[in-house]
C-alpha atoms as one frame of an Amber mdcrd trajectory, in Angstrom:
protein
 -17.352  -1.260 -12.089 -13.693  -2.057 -12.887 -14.701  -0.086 -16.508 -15.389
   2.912 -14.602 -12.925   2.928 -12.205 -10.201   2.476 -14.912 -11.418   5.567
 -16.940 -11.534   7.728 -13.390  -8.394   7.169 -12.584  -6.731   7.422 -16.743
  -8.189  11.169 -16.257  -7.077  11.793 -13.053  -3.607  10.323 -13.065  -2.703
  11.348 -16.768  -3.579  14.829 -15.459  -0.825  14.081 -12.287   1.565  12.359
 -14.537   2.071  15.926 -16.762   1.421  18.648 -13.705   4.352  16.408 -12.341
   6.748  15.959 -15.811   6.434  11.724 -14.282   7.390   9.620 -17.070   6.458
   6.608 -14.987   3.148   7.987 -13.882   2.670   8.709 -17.487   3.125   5.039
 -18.551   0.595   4.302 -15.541  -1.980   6.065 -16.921  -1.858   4.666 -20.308
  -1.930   1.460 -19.200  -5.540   2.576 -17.326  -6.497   3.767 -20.675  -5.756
   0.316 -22.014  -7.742  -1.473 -19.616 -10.804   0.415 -19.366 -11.217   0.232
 -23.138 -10.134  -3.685 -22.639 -12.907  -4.343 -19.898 -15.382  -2.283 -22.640
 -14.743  -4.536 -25.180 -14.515  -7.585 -22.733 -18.144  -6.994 -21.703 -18.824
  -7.323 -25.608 -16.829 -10.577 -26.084 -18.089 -12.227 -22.574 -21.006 -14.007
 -24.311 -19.478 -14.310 -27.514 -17.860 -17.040 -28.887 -14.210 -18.218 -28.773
 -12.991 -17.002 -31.695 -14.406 -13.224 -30.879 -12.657 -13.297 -27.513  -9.775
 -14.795 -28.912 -10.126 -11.728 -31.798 -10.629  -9.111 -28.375  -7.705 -10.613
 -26.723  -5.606 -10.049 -29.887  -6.707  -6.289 -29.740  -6.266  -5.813 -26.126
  -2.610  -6.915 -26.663  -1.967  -4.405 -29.147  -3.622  -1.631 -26.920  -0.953
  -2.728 -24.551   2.070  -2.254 -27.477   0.569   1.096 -28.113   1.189   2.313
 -24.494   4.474   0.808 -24.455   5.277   2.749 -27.879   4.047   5.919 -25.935
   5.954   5.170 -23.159   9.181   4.601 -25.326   8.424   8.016 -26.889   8.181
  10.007 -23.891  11.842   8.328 -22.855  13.360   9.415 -25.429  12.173  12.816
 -25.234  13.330  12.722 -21.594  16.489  11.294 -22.609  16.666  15.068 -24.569
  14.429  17.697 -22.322  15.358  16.104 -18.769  13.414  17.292 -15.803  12.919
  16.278 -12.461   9.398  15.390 -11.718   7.668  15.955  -8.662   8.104  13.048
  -6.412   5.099  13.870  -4.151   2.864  13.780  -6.889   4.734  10.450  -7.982
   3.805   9.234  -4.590   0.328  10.510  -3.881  -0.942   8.980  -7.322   0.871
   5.877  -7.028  -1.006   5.362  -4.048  -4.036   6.219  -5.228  -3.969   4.213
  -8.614  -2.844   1.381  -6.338  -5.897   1.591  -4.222  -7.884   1.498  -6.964
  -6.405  -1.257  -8.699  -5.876  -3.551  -5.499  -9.947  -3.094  -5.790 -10.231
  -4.056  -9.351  -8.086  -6.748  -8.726  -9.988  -8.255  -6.112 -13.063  -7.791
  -8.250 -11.796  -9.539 -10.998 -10.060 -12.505  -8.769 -12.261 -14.838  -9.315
 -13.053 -14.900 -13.052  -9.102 -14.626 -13.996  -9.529 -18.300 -14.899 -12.471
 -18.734 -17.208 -11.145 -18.008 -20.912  -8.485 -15.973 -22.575 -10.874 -12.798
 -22.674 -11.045 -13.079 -18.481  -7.507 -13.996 -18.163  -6.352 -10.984 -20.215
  -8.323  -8.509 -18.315  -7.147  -9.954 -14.807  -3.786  -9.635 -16.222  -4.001
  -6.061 -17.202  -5.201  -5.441 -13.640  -1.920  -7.626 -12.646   0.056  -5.061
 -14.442  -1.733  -2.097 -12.480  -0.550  -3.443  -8.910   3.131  -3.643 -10.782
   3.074  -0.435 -12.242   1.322   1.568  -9.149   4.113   0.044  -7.042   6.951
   0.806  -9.571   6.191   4.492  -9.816   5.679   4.443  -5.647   9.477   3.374
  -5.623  10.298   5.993  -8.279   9.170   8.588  -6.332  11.107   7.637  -3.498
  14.659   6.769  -5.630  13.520  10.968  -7.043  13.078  12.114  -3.552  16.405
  10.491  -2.346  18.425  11.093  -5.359  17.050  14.276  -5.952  17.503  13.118
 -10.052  14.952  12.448 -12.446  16.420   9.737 -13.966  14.948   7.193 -11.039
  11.437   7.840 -12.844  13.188   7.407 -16.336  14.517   4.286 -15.080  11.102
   2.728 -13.480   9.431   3.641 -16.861  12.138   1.822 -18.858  11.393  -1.116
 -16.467   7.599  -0.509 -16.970   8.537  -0.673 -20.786   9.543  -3.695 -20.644
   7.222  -5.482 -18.398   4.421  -4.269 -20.707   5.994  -5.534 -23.554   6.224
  -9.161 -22.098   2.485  -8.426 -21.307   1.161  -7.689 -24.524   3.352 -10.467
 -25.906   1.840 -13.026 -23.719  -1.408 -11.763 -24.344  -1.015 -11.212 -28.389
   0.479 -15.088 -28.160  -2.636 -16.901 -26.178  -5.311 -14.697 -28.381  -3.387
 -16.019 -31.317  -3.260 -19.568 -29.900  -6.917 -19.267 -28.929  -8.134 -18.139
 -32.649  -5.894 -20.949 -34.093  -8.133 -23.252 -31.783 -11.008 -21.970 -32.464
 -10.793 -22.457 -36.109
């Protein structure tokens, strides 16, 4: 369920994030991306052994670089081409993506202790309430300021908070496979 409600909502806000030039909304959806091919291949590792979760964990945190490199990418393009995204689209999807992830969270609650693979994935859903939010206050800092750079600014932050994320995540998967060998 949390699979298919990740892919949904990649589709639908990655379609938002360029109708509305969002940066932030932008790194939103590629972090949805992330996790529903994360919870794909944690369905394969849940009955595998450690060292193939611990191998899955160590992929899942290099999905999670790859969106921040895209992220970074699309910043420095807007640090070039600026624009001022739409704000109510900002806000609208934010919402949304944070409905949806409050619900994948919840779902995912109670396993978030069982093994590195479980952990990651609850983490990644972690991120989702944190990013949702983010771009939610983006759109309000673009609606007050009436400047695009609020959304450049949320997505730096977003940067950032990823990167810890898939650094925390690369570093137990690497811990784990040390472990299991």
């Amino acid at each position: 369920m949390v699979l298919a409600i990740n892919a949904v909502m990649f589709f639908v806000i990655i379609v938002a994030a360029l109708y509305g030039k969002s940066t932030a909304l932008l790194a939103d959806s590629l972090d949805n991306l992330g996790d529903a091919l994360t919870y794909g291949l944690s369905l394969y590792a849940v009955s595998r052994s450690t060292a193939v979760k611990a191998k899955v964990a160590l992929f899942k945190g290099g999905l999670i670089f790859l969106a921040v490199l895209g992220v970074a990418a699309q910043i420095g393009y807007k640090f070039f081409v600026p624009s001022q995204p739409l704000f109510e689209v900002m806000g609208a999807f934010s919402l949304l993506g944070l409905a949806a992830n409050s619900l994948c969270l919840f779902l995912l609650w109670r396993h978030r202790h069982e093994d590195v693979n479980m952990s990651s994935v609850w983490e990644c859903s972690r991120n989702d309430i944190v990013s949702n939010s983010s771009v939610f206050v983006a759109a309000g800092a673009v609606w007050f300021t009436g400047s695009g750079w609020p959304d450049v600014v949320v997505a730096l932050g977003l940067v950032g908070f990823l990167m810890r994320s898939a650094i925390r995540v690369i570093t137990s998967a690497l811990a784990e496979s040390r472990a299991a060998t």
